[in-house]
């Protein structure tokens, strides 16, 4: 039996917490609010959960091809998370200009 590392537990907990936050935001959106900011918050949280999983996969990769593929997937996930964050802040607060 192999012991579970602290990193595996920490990344699993952070991924699960992000997924639960995303699920709650998605349920608020589905409940009838239908505001775009709830959907953006869910997208941001699910992307963060997937990022935690991809970082764990990066630490476990054994060859360069798998590492590069996982890294490319992670770049897309980080981009989705950042775009969702920027649009969420813009829609929620409404005080920033679009170019910023």
PDB file of N, CA and C in Angstrom:
ATOM      1  N   UNK A   1       0.837  -1.179   0.000  1.00  0.00           N
ATOM      2  CA  UNK A   1       0.000   0.000   0.000  1.00  0.00           C
ATOM      3  C   UNK A   1       0.885   1.246   0.000  1.00  0.00           C
ATOM      4  N   UNK A   2       0.629   2.138  -0.952  1.00  0.00           N
ATOM      5  CA  UNK A   2       1.432   3.347  -1.036  1.00  0.00           C
ATOM      6  C   UNK A   2       0.779   4.463  -0.226  1.00  0.00           C
ATOM      7  N   UNK A   3       1.584   5.229   0.480  1.00  0.00           N
ATOM      8  CA  UNK A   3       1.003   6.325   1.270  1.00  0.00           C
ATOM      9  C   UNK A   3       0.551   7.477   0.373  1.00  0.00           C
ATOM     10  N   UNK A   4      -0.460   8.176   0.786  1.00  0.00           N
ATOM     11  CA  UNK A   4      -0.961   9.332   0.054  1.00  0.00           C
ATOM     12  C   UNK A   4      -0.156  10.551   0.478  1.00  0.00           C
ATOM     13  N   UNK A   5       0.323  11.292  -0.496  1.00  0.00           N
ATOM     14  CA  UNK A   5       1.142  12.458  -0.170  1.00  0.00           C
ATOM     15  C   UNK A   5       0.263  13.636   0.248  1.00  0.00           C
ATOM     16  N   UNK A   6       0.864  14.576   0.912  1.00  0.00           N
ATOM     17  CA  UNK A   6       0.154  15.771   1.354  1.00  0.00           C
ATOM     18  C   UNK A   6      -0.298  16.593   0.155  1.00  0.00           C
ATOM     19  N   UNK A   7       0.510  16.614  -0.903  1.00  0.00           N
ATOM     20  CA  UNK A   7       0.161  17.364  -2.096  1.00  0.00           C
ATOM     21  C   UNK A   7      -1.093  16.800  -2.759  1.00  0.00           C
ATOM     22  N   UNK A   8      -1.223  15.484  -2.793  1.00  0.00           N
ATOM     23  CA  UNK A   8      -2.406  14.875  -3.383  1.00  0.00           C
ATOM     24  C   UNK A   8      -3.652  15.253  -2.597  1.00  0.00           C
ATOM     25  N   UNK A   9      -3.558  15.239  -1.290  1.00  0.00           N
ATOM     26  CA  UNK A   9      -4.703  15.604  -0.452  1.00  0.00           C
ATOM     27  C   UNK A   9      -5.047  17.075  -0.627  1.00  0.00           C
ATOM     28  N   UNK A  10      -4.043  17.942  -0.627  1.00  0.00           N
ATOM     29  CA  UNK A  10      -4.289  19.383  -0.739  1.00  0.00           C
ATOM     30  C   UNK A  10      -4.914  19.745  -2.082  1.00  0.00           C
ATOM     31  N   UNK A  11      -4.398  19.184  -3.162  1.00  0.00           N
ATOM     32  CA  UNK A  11      -4.944  19.497  -4.483  1.00  0.00           C
ATOM     33  C   UNK A  11      -6.329  18.900  -4.647  1.00  0.00           C
ATOM     34  N   UNK A  12      -6.574  17.744  -4.070  1.00  0.00           N
ATOM     35  CA  UNK A  12      -7.906  17.144  -4.143  1.00  0.00           C
ATOM     36  C   UNK A  12      -8.919  17.969  -3.364  1.00  0.00           C
ATOM     37  N   UNK A  13      -8.533  18.451  -2.204  1.00  0.00           N
ATOM     38  CA  UNK A  13      -9.439  19.277  -1.402  1.00  0.00           C
ATOM     39  C   UNK A  13      -9.733  20.597  -2.106  1.00  0.00           C
ATOM     40  N   UNK A  14      -8.719  21.233  -2.682  1.00  0.00           N
ATOM     41  CA  UNK A  14      -8.955  22.502  -3.362  1.00  0.00           C
ATOM     42  C   UNK A  14      -9.797  22.310  -4.621  1.00  0.00           C
ATOM     43  N   UNK A  15      -9.576  21.222  -5.326  1.00  0.00           N
ATOM     44  CA  UNK A  15     -10.408  20.936  -6.495  1.00  0.00           C
ATOM     45  C   UNK A  15     -11.850  20.655  -6.123  1.00  0.00           C
ATOM     46  N   UNK A  16     -12.061  19.910  -5.047  1.00  0.00           N
ATOM     47  CA  UNK A  16     -13.418  19.613  -4.591  1.00  0.00           C
ATOM     48  C   UNK A  16     -14.124  20.866  -4.087  1.00  0.00           C
ATOM     49  N   UNK A  17     -13.409  21.726  -3.385  1.00  0.00           N
ATOM     50  CA  UNK A  17     -14.010  22.969  -2.906  1.00  0.00           C
ATOM     51  C   UNK A  17     -14.399  23.874  -4.074  1.00  0.00           C
ATOM     52  N   UNK A  18     -13.557  23.946  -5.080  1.00  0.00           N
ATOM     53  CA  UNK A  18     -13.880  24.748  -6.260  1.00  0.00           C
ATOM     54  C   UNK A  18     -15.064  24.170  -7.018  1.00  0.00           C
ATOM     55  N   UNK A  19     -15.122  22.853  -7.109  1.00  0.00           N
ATOM     56  CA  UNK A  19     -16.242  22.216  -7.788  1.00  0.00           C
ATOM     57  C   UNK A  19     -17.554  22.448  -7.036  1.00  0.00           C
ATOM     58  N   UNK A  20     -17.513  22.422  -5.716  1.00  0.00           N
ATOM     59  CA  UNK A  20     -18.726  22.691  -4.937  1.00  0.00           C
ATOM     60  C   UNK A  20     -19.179  24.139  -5.096  1.00  0.00           C
ATOM     61  N   UNK A  21     -18.235  25.063  -5.139  1.00  0.00           N
ATOM     62  CA  UNK A  21     -18.580  26.459  -5.374  1.00  0.00           C
ATOM     63  C   UNK A  21     -19.178  26.636  -6.766  1.00  0.00           C
ATOM     64  N   UNK A  22     -18.614  25.950  -7.741  1.00  0.00           N
ATOM     65  CA  UNK A  22     -19.154  26.012  -9.087  1.00  0.00           C
ATOM     66  C   UNK A  22     -20.543  25.411  -9.177  1.00  0.00           C
ATOM     67  N   UNK A  23     -20.762  24.311  -8.461  1.00  0.00           N
ATOM     68  CA  UNK A  23     -22.071  23.674  -8.461  1.00  0.00           C
ATOM     69  C   UNK A  23     -23.119  24.572  -7.814  1.00  0.00           C
ATOM     70  N   UNK A  24     -22.758  25.236  -6.731  1.00  0.00           N
ATOM     71  CA  UNK A  24     -23.720  26.136  -6.086  1.00  0.00           C
ATOM     72  C   UNK A  24     -24.041  27.330  -6.981  1.00  0.00           C
ATOM     73  N   UNK A  25     -23.055  27.854  -7.682  1.00  0.00           N
ATOM     74  CA  UNK A  25     -23.308  28.967  -8.605  1.00  0.00           C
ATOM     75  C   UNK A  25     -24.147  28.519  -9.783  1.00  0.00           C
ATOM     76  N   UNK A  26     -23.883  27.318 -10.266  1.00  0.00           N
ATOM     77  CA  UNK A  26     -24.670  26.790 -11.376  1.00  0.00           C
ATOM     78  C   UNK A  26     -26.111  26.527 -10.956  1.00  0.00           C
ATOM     79  N   UNK A  27     -26.304  26.040  -9.741  1.00  0.00           N
ATOM     80  CA  UNK A  27     -27.668  25.820  -9.250  1.00  0.00           C
ATOM     81  C   UNK A  27     -28.414  27.137  -9.058  1.00  0.00           C
ATOM     82  N   UNK A  28     -27.708  28.188  -8.619  1.00  0.00           N
ATOM     83  CA  UNK A  28     -28.345  29.502  -8.539  1.00  0.00           C
ATOM     84  C   UNK A  28     -28.764  29.996  -9.913  1.00  0.00           C
ATOM     85  N   UNK A  29     -27.921  29.736 -10.905  1.00  0.00           N
ATOM     86  CA  UNK A  29     -28.244  30.159 -12.263  1.00  0.00           C
ATOM     87  C   UNK A  29     -29.426  29.360 -12.807  1.00  0.00           C
ATOM     88  N   UNK A  30     -29.455  28.063 -12.533  1.00  0.00           N
ATOM     89  CA  UNK A  30     -30.537  27.219 -13.022  1.00  0.00           C
ATOM     90  C   UNK A  30     -31.841  27.429 -12.259  1.00  0.00           C
ATOM     91  N   UNK A  31     -31.737  27.918 -11.055  1.00  0.00           N
ATOM     92  CA  UNK A  31     -32.913  28.101 -10.198  1.00  0.00           C
ATOM     93  C   UNK A  31     -33.900  29.103 -10.780  1.00  0.00           C
ATOM     94  N   UNK A  32     -33.444  29.966 -11.601  1.00  0.00           N
ATOM     95  CA  UNK A  32     -34.350  30.918 -12.208  1.00  0.00           C
ATOM     96  C   UNK A  32     -33.797  32.321 -12.285  1.00  0.00           C
ATOM     97  N   UNK A  33     -32.643  32.537 -11.673  1.00  0.00           N
ATOM     98  CA  UNK A  33     -32.066  33.875 -11.722  1.00  0.00           C
ATOM     99  C   UNK A  33     -31.642  34.225 -13.151  1.00  0.00           C
ATOM    100  N   UNK A  34     -31.018  33.282 -13.815  1.00  0.00           N
ATOM    101  CA  UNK A  34     -30.563  33.417 -15.207  1.00  0.00           C
ATOM    102  C   UNK A  34     -29.722  34.668 -15.451  1.00  0.00           C
ATOM    103  N   UNK A  35     -28.987  35.074 -14.432  1.00  0.00           N
ATOM    104  CA  UNK A  35     -28.057  36.188 -14.612  1.00  0.00           C
ATOM    105  C   UNK A  35     -26.718  35.625 -15.065  1.00  0.00           C
ATOM    106  N   UNK A  36     -26.089  36.323 -15.967  1.00  0.00           N
ATOM    107  CA  UNK A  36     -24.844  35.849 -16.559  1.00  0.00           C
ATOM    108  C   UNK A  36     -23.725  35.751 -15.528  1.00  0.00           C
ATOM    109  N   UNK A  37     -23.768  36.572 -14.491  1.00  0.00           N
ATOM    110  CA  UNK A  37     -22.688  36.537 -13.507  1.00  0.00           C
ATOM    111  C   UNK A  37     -22.653  35.221 -12.740  1.00  0.00           C
ATOM    112  N   UNK A  38     -23.804  34.579 -12.517  1.00  0.00           N
ATOM    113  CA  UNK A  38     -23.805  33.271 -11.865  1.00  0.00           C
ATOM    114  C   UNK A  38     -23.172  32.210 -12.760  1.00  0.00           C
ATOM    115  N   UNK A  39     -23.458  32.297 -14.047  1.00  0.00           N
ATOM    116  CA  UNK A  39     -22.862  31.351 -14.986  1.00  0.00           C
ATOM    117  C   UNK A  39     -21.356  31.576 -15.108  1.00  0.00           C
ATOM    118  N   UNK A  40     -20.926  32.825 -15.079  1.00  0.00           N
ATOM    119  CA  UNK A  40     -19.498  33.123 -15.129  1.00  0.00           C
ATOM    120  C   UNK A  40     -18.787  32.652 -13.863  1.00  0.00           C
ATOM    121  N   UNK A  41     -19.451  32.795 -12.716  1.00  0.00           N
ATOM    122  CA  UNK A  41     -18.857  32.320 -11.463  1.00  0.00           C
ATOM    123  C   UNK A  41     -18.736  30.800 -11.478  1.00  0.00           C
ATOM    124  N   UNK A  42     -19.729  30.117 -12.034  1.00  0.00           N
ATOM    125  CA  UNK A  42     -19.656  28.663 -12.142  1.00  0.00           C
ATOM    126  C   UNK A  42     -18.537  28.238 -13.088  1.00  0.00           C
ATOM    127  N   UNK A  43     -18.401  28.923 -14.207  1.00  0.00           N
ATOM    128  CA  UNK A  43     -17.329  28.621 -15.160  1.00  0.00           C
ATOM    129  C   UNK A  43     -15.958  28.825 -14.529  1.00  0.00           C
ATOM    130  N   UNK A  44     -15.838  29.917 -13.784  1.00  0.00           N
ATOM    131  CA  UNK A  44     -14.574  30.211 -13.123  1.00  0.00           C
ATOM    132  C   UNK A  44     -14.225  29.140 -12.090  1.00  0.00           C
ATOM    133  N   UNK A  45     -15.211  28.706 -11.311  1.00  0.00           N
ATOM    134  CA  UNK A  45     -14.956  27.708 -10.278  1.00  0.00           C
ATOM    135  C   UNK A  45     -14.660  26.339 -10.879  1.00  0.00           C
ATOM    136  N   UNK A  46     -15.383  25.957 -11.927  1.00  0.00           N
ATOM    137  CA  UNK A  46     -15.107  24.665 -12.561  1.00  0.00           C
ATOM    138  C   UNK A  46     -13.737  24.657 -13.242  1.00  0.00           C
ATOM    139  N   UNK A  47     -13.342  25.790 -13.816  1.00  0.00           N
ATOM    140  CA  UNK A  47     -12.006  25.883 -14.410  1.00  0.00           C
ATOM    141  C   UNK A  47     -10.929  25.789 -13.338  1.00  0.00           C
ATOM    142  N   UNK A  48     -11.180  26.366 -12.165  1.00  0.00           N
ATOM    143  CA  UNK A  48     -10.215  26.268 -11.067  1.00  0.00           C
ATOM    144  C   UNK A  48     -10.116  24.829 -10.566  1.00  0.00           C
ATOM    145  N   UNK A  49     -11.240  24.130 -10.511  1.00  0.00           N
ATOM    146  CA  UNK A  49     -11.218  22.719 -10.105  1.00  0.00           C
ATOM    147  C   UNK A  49     -10.451  21.874 -11.112  1.00  0.00           C
ATOM    148  N   UNK A  50     -10.681  22.131 -12.379  1.00  0.00           N
ATOM    149  CA  UNK A  50      -9.942  21.390 -13.407  1.00  0.00           C
ATOM    150  C   UNK A  50      -8.456  21.744 -13.382  1.00  0.00           C
ATOM    151  N   UNK A  51      -8.133  22.991 -13.045  1.00  0.00           N
ATOM    152  CA  UNK A  51      -6.734  23.401 -12.913  1.00  0.00           C
ATOM    153  C   UNK A  51      -6.049  22.635 -11.794  1.00  0.00           C
ATOM    154  N   UNK A  52      -6.748  22.440 -10.691  1.00  0.00           N
ATOM    155  CA  UNK A  52      -6.167  21.666  -9.591  1.00  0.00           C
ATOM    156  C   UNK A  52      -5.889  20.239 -10.035  1.00  0.00           C
ATOM    157  N   UNK A  53      -6.797  19.660 -10.788  1.00  0.00           N
ATOM    158  CA  UNK A  53      -6.566  18.309 -11.306  1.00  0.00           C
ATOM    159  C   UNK A  53      -5.426  18.249 -12.301  1.00  0.00           C
ATOM    160  N   UNK A  54      -5.317  19.276 -13.143  1.00  0.00           N
ATOM    161  CA  UNK A  54      -4.220  19.260 -14.118  1.00  0.00           C
ATOM    162  C   UNK A  54      -2.872  19.492 -13.445  1.00  0.00           C
ATOM    163  N   UNK A  55      -2.842  20.286 -12.383  1.00  0.00           N
ATOM    164  CA  UNK A  55      -1.584  20.462 -11.658  1.00  0.00           C
ATOM    165  C   UNK A  55      -1.155  19.176 -10.971  1.00  0.00           C
ATOM    166  N   UNK A  56      -2.120  18.446 -10.456  1.00  0.00           N
ATOM    167  CA  UNK A  56      -1.804  17.151  -9.861  1.00  0.00           C
ATOM    168  C   UNK A  56      -1.310  16.176 -10.927  1.00  0.00           C
ATOM    169  N   UNK A  57      -1.931  16.220 -12.108  1.00  0.00           N
ATOM    170  CA  UNK A  57      -1.473  15.372 -13.209  1.00  0.00           C
ATOM    171  C   UNK A  57      -0.075  15.773 -13.672  1.00  0.00           C
ATOM    172  N   UNK A  58       0.218  17.080 -13.641  1.00  0.00           N
ATOM    173  CA  UNK A  58       1.566  17.530 -14.002  1.00  0.00           C
ATOM    174  C   UNK A  58       2.613  16.973 -13.048  1.00  0.00           C
ATOM    175  N   UNK A  59       2.278  16.927 -11.781  1.00  0.00           N
ATOM    176  CA  UNK A  59       3.257  16.418 -10.819  1.00  0.00           C
ATOM    177  C   UNK A  59       3.439  14.912 -10.927  1.00  0.00           C
ATOM    178  N   UNK A  60       2.481  14.227 -11.514  1.00  0.00           N
ATOM    179  CA  UNK A  60       2.545  12.774 -11.645  1.00  0.00           C
ATOM    180  C   UNK A  60       2.991  12.297 -13.028  1.00  0.00           C
ATOM    181  N   UNK A  61       3.198  13.207 -13.969  1.00  0.00           N
ATOM    182  CA  UNK A  61       3.547  12.794 -15.333  1.00  0.00           C
ATOM    183  C   UNK A  61       4.937  12.170 -15.374  1.00  0.00           C
ATOM    184  N   UNK A  62       5.073  11.179 -16.224  1.00  0.00           N
ATOM    185  CA  UNK A  62       6.334  10.434 -16.294  1.00  0.00           C
ATOM    186  C   UNK A  62       7.128  10.713 -17.567  1.00  0.00           C
ATOM    187  N   UNK A  63       6.456  11.213 -18.615  1.00  0.00           N
ATOM    188  CA  UNK A  63       7.194  11.506 -19.840  1.00  0.00           C
ATOM    189  C   UNK A  63       6.887  12.931 -20.299  1.00  0.00           C
ATOM    190  N   UNK A  64       7.696  13.406 -21.214  1.00  0.00           N
ATOM    191  CA  UNK A  64       7.620  14.792 -21.655  1.00  0.00           C
ATOM    192  C   UNK A  64       6.357  15.054 -22.462  1.00  0.00           C
ATOM    193  N   UNK A  65       5.922  14.109 -23.286  1.00  0.00           N
ATOM    194  CA  UNK A  65       4.742  14.310 -24.121  1.00  0.00           C
ATOM    195  C   UNK A  65       3.486  14.496 -23.266  1.00  0.00           C
ATOM    196  N   UNK A  66       3.345  13.699 -22.234  1.00  0.00           N
ATOM    197  CA  UNK A  66       2.203  13.833 -21.331  1.00  0.00           C
ATOM    198  C   UNK A  66       2.265  15.156 -20.580  1.00  0.00           C
ATOM    199  N   UNK A  67       3.454  15.550 -20.160  1.00  0.00           N
ATOM    200  CA  UNK A  67       3.639  16.812 -19.448  1.00  0.00           C
ATOM    201  C   UNK A  67       3.245  17.994 -20.334  1.00  0.00           C
ATOM    202  N   UNK A  68       3.687  17.982 -21.594  1.00  0.00           N
ATOM    203  CA  UNK A  68       3.369  19.081 -22.498  1.00  0.00           C
ATOM    204  C   UNK A  68       1.881  19.156 -22.810  1.00  0.00           C
ATOM    205  N   UNK A  69       1.239  18.011 -23.005  1.00  0.00           N
ATOM    206  CA  UNK A  69      -0.196  17.998 -23.271  1.00  0.00           C
ATOM    207  C   UNK A  69      -0.977  18.529 -22.072  1.00  0.00           C
ATOM    208  N   UNK A  70      -0.606  18.099 -20.888  1.00  0.00           N
ATOM    209  CA  UNK A  70      -1.272  18.574 -19.675  1.00  0.00           C
ATOM    210  C   UNK A  70      -1.024  20.054 -19.459  1.00  0.00           C
ATOM    211  N   UNK A  71       0.160  20.510 -19.769  1.00  0.00           N
ATOM    212  CA  UNK A  71       0.487  21.928 -19.631  1.00  0.00           C
ATOM    213  C   UNK A  71      -0.326  22.775 -20.603  1.00  0.00           C
ATOM    214  N   UNK A  72      -0.505  22.302 -21.828  1.00  0.00           N
ATOM    215  CA  UNK A  72      -1.327  23.031 -22.804  1.00  0.00           C
ATOM    216  C   UNK A  72      -2.784  23.085 -22.364  1.00  0.00           C
ATOM    217  N   UNK A  73      -3.279  22.005 -21.814  1.00  0.00           N
ATOM    218  CA  UNK A  73      -4.650  21.991 -21.297  1.00  0.00           C
ATOM    219  C   UNK A  73      -4.782  22.972 -20.144  1.00  0.00           C
ATOM    220  N   UNK A  74      -3.772  23.027 -19.299  1.00  0.00           N
ATOM    221  CA  UNK A  74      -3.810  23.929 -18.159  1.00  0.00           C
ATOM    222  C   UNK A  74      -3.790  25.392 -18.598  1.00  0.00           C
ATOM    223  N   UNK A  75      -3.085  25.705 -19.657  1.00  0.00           N
ATOM    224  CA  UNK A  75      -3.055  27.085 -20.159  1.00  0.00           C
ATOM    225  C   UNK A  75      -4.456  27.497 -20.626  1.00  0.00           C
ATOM    226  N   UNK A  76      -5.155  26.600 -21.294  1.00  0.00           N
ATOM    227  CA  UNK A  76      -6.523  26.889 -21.732  1.00  0.00           C
ATOM    228  C   UNK A  76      -7.436  27.081 -20.520  1.00  0.00           C
ATOM    229  N   UNK A  77      -7.270  26.240 -19.506  1.00  0.00           N
ATOM    230  CA  UNK A  77      -8.093  26.357 -18.296  1.00  0.00           C
ATOM    231  C   UNK A  77      -7.835  27.666 -17.556  1.00  0.00           C
ATOM    232  N   UNK A  78      -6.579  28.066 -17.481  1.00  0.00           N
ATOM    233  CA  UNK A  78      -6.253  29.338 -16.829  1.00  0.00           C
ATOM    234  C   UNK A  78      -6.823  30.508 -17.624  1.00  0.00           C
ATOM    235  N   UNK A  79      -6.772  30.424 -18.941  1.00  0.00           N
ATOM    236  CA  UNK A  79      -7.376  31.467 -19.773  1.00  0.00           C
ATOM    237  C   UNK A  79      -8.875  31.569 -19.564  1.00  0.00           C
ATOM    238  N   UNK A  80      -9.556  30.426 -19.489  1.00  0.00           N
ATOM    239  CA  UNK A  80     -10.997  30.430 -19.234  1.00  0.00           C
ATOM    240  C   UNK A  80     -11.310  31.000 -17.857  1.00  0.00           C
ATOM    241  N   UNK A  81     -10.469  30.664 -16.891  1.00  0.00           N
ATOM    242  CA  UNK A  81     -10.681  31.169 -15.538  1.00  0.00           C
ATOM    243  C   UNK A  81     -10.490  32.687 -15.488  1.00  0.00           C
ATOM    244  N   UNK A  82      -9.468  33.194 -16.136  1.00  0.00           N
ATOM    245  CA  UNK A  82      -9.204  34.632 -16.115  1.00  0.00           C
ATOM    246  C   UNK A  82     -10.255  35.425 -16.889  1.00  0.00           C
ATOM    247  N   UNK A  83     -10.687  34.901 -18.042  1.00  0.00           N
ATOM    248  CA  UNK A  83     -11.739  35.588 -18.790  1.00  0.00           C
ATOM    249  C   UNK A  83     -13.039  35.620 -18.007  1.00  0.00           C
ATOM    250  N   UNK A  84     -13.375  34.528 -17.356  1.00  0.00           N
ATOM    251  CA  UNK A  84     -14.583  34.492 -16.529  1.00  0.00           C
ATOM    252  C   UNK A  84     -14.470  35.463 -15.366  1.00  0.00           C
ATOM    253  N   UNK A  85     -13.292  35.543 -14.774  1.00  0.00           N
ATOM    254  CA  UNK A  85     -13.082  36.457 -13.653  1.00  0.00           C
ATOM    255  C   UNK A  85     -13.251  37.908 -14.074  1.00  0.00           C
ATOM    256  N   UNK A  86     -12.669  38.288 -15.196  1.00  0.00           N
ATOM    257  CA  UNK A  86     -12.750  39.670 -15.661  1.00  0.00           C
ATOM    258  C   UNK A  86     -14.196  40.047 -15.983  1.00  0.00           C
ATOM    259  N   UNK A  87     -14.914  39.181 -16.693  1.00  0.00           N
ATOM    260  CA  UNK A  87     -16.298  39.484 -17.034  1.00  0.00           C
ATOM    261  C   UNK A  87     -17.209  39.439 -15.815  1.00  0.00           C
ATOM    262  N   UNK A  88     -16.915  38.577 -14.848  1.00  0.00           N
ATOM    263  CA  UNK A  88     -17.698  38.534 -13.620  1.00  0.00           C
ATOM    264  C   UNK A  88     -17.558  39.845 -12.843  1.00  0.00           C
ATOM    265  N   UNK A  89     -16.323  40.312 -12.713  1.00  0.00           N
ATOM    266  CA  UNK A  89     -16.099  41.569 -11.993  1.00  0.00           C
ATOM    267  C   UNK A  89     -16.774  42.721 -12.726  1.00  0.00           C
ATOM    268  N   UNK A  90     -16.697  42.723 -14.042  1.00  0.00           N
ATOM    269  CA  UNK A  90     -17.323  43.801 -14.822  1.00  0.00           C
ATOM    270  C   UNK A  90     -18.836  43.783 -14.653  1.00  0.00           C
ATOM    271  N   UNK A  91     -19.452  42.610 -14.732  1.00  0.00           N
ATOM    272  CA  UNK A  91     -20.899  42.534 -14.617  1.00  0.00           C
ATOM    273  C   UNK A  91     -21.388  42.715 -13.178  1.00  0.00           C
ATOM    274  N   UNK A  92     -20.634  42.228 -12.221  1.00  0.00           N
ATOM    275  CA  UNK A  92     -21.086  42.313 -10.843  1.00  0.00           C
ATOM    276  C   UNK A  92     -20.980  43.725 -10.285  1.00  0.00           C
ATOM    277  N   UNK A  93     -19.877  44.392 -10.543  1.00  0.00           N
ATOM    278  CA  UNK A  93     -19.679  45.727  -9.994  1.00  0.00           C
ATOM    279  C   UNK A  93     -20.104  46.816 -10.962  1.00  0.00           C
ATOM    280  N   UNK A  94     -19.926  46.578 -12.263  1.00  0.00           N
ATOM    281  CA  UNK A  94     -20.385  47.525 -13.269  1.00  0.00           C
ATOM    282  C   UNK A  94     -19.666  48.867 -13.257  1.00  0.00           C
ATOM    283  N   UNK A  95     -18.541  48.949 -12.602  1.00  0.00           N
ATOM    284  CA  UNK A  95     -17.872  50.245 -12.486  1.00  0.00           C
ATOM    285  C   UNK A  95     -16.642  50.373 -13.378  1.00  0.00           C
ATOM    286  N   UNK A  96     -16.162  49.287 -13.904  1.00  0.00           N
ATOM    287  CA  UNK A  96     -14.941  49.328 -14.707  1.00  0.00           C
ATOM    288  C   UNK A  96     -15.299  49.525 -16.185  1.00  0.00           C
ATOM    289  N   UNK A  97     -14.348  50.026 -16.912  1.00  0.00           N
ATOM    290  CA  UNK A  97     -14.568  50.148 -18.352  1.00  0.00           C
ATOM    291  C   UNK A  97     -14.139  48.862 -19.035  1.00  0.00           C
ATOM    292  N   UNK A  98     -14.699  48.565 -20.170  1.00  0.00           N
ATOM    293  CA  UNK A  98     -14.405  47.315 -20.867  1.00  0.00           C
ATOM    294  C   UNK A  98     -12.944  47.176 -21.292  1.00  0.00           C
ATOM    295  N   UNK A  99     -12.296  48.250 -21.777  1.00  0.00           N
ATOM    296  CA  UNK A  99     -10.891  48.068 -22.173  1.00  0.00           C
ATOM    297  C   UNK A  99      -9.980  47.698 -21.005  1.00  0.00           C
ATOM    298  N   UNK A 100     -10.317  48.134 -19.798  1.00  0.00           N
ATOM    299  CA  UNK A 100      -9.466  47.798 -18.658  1.00  0.00           C
ATOM    300  C   UNK A 100      -9.625  46.348 -18.309  1.00  0.00           C
TER     301      UNK A 100
END
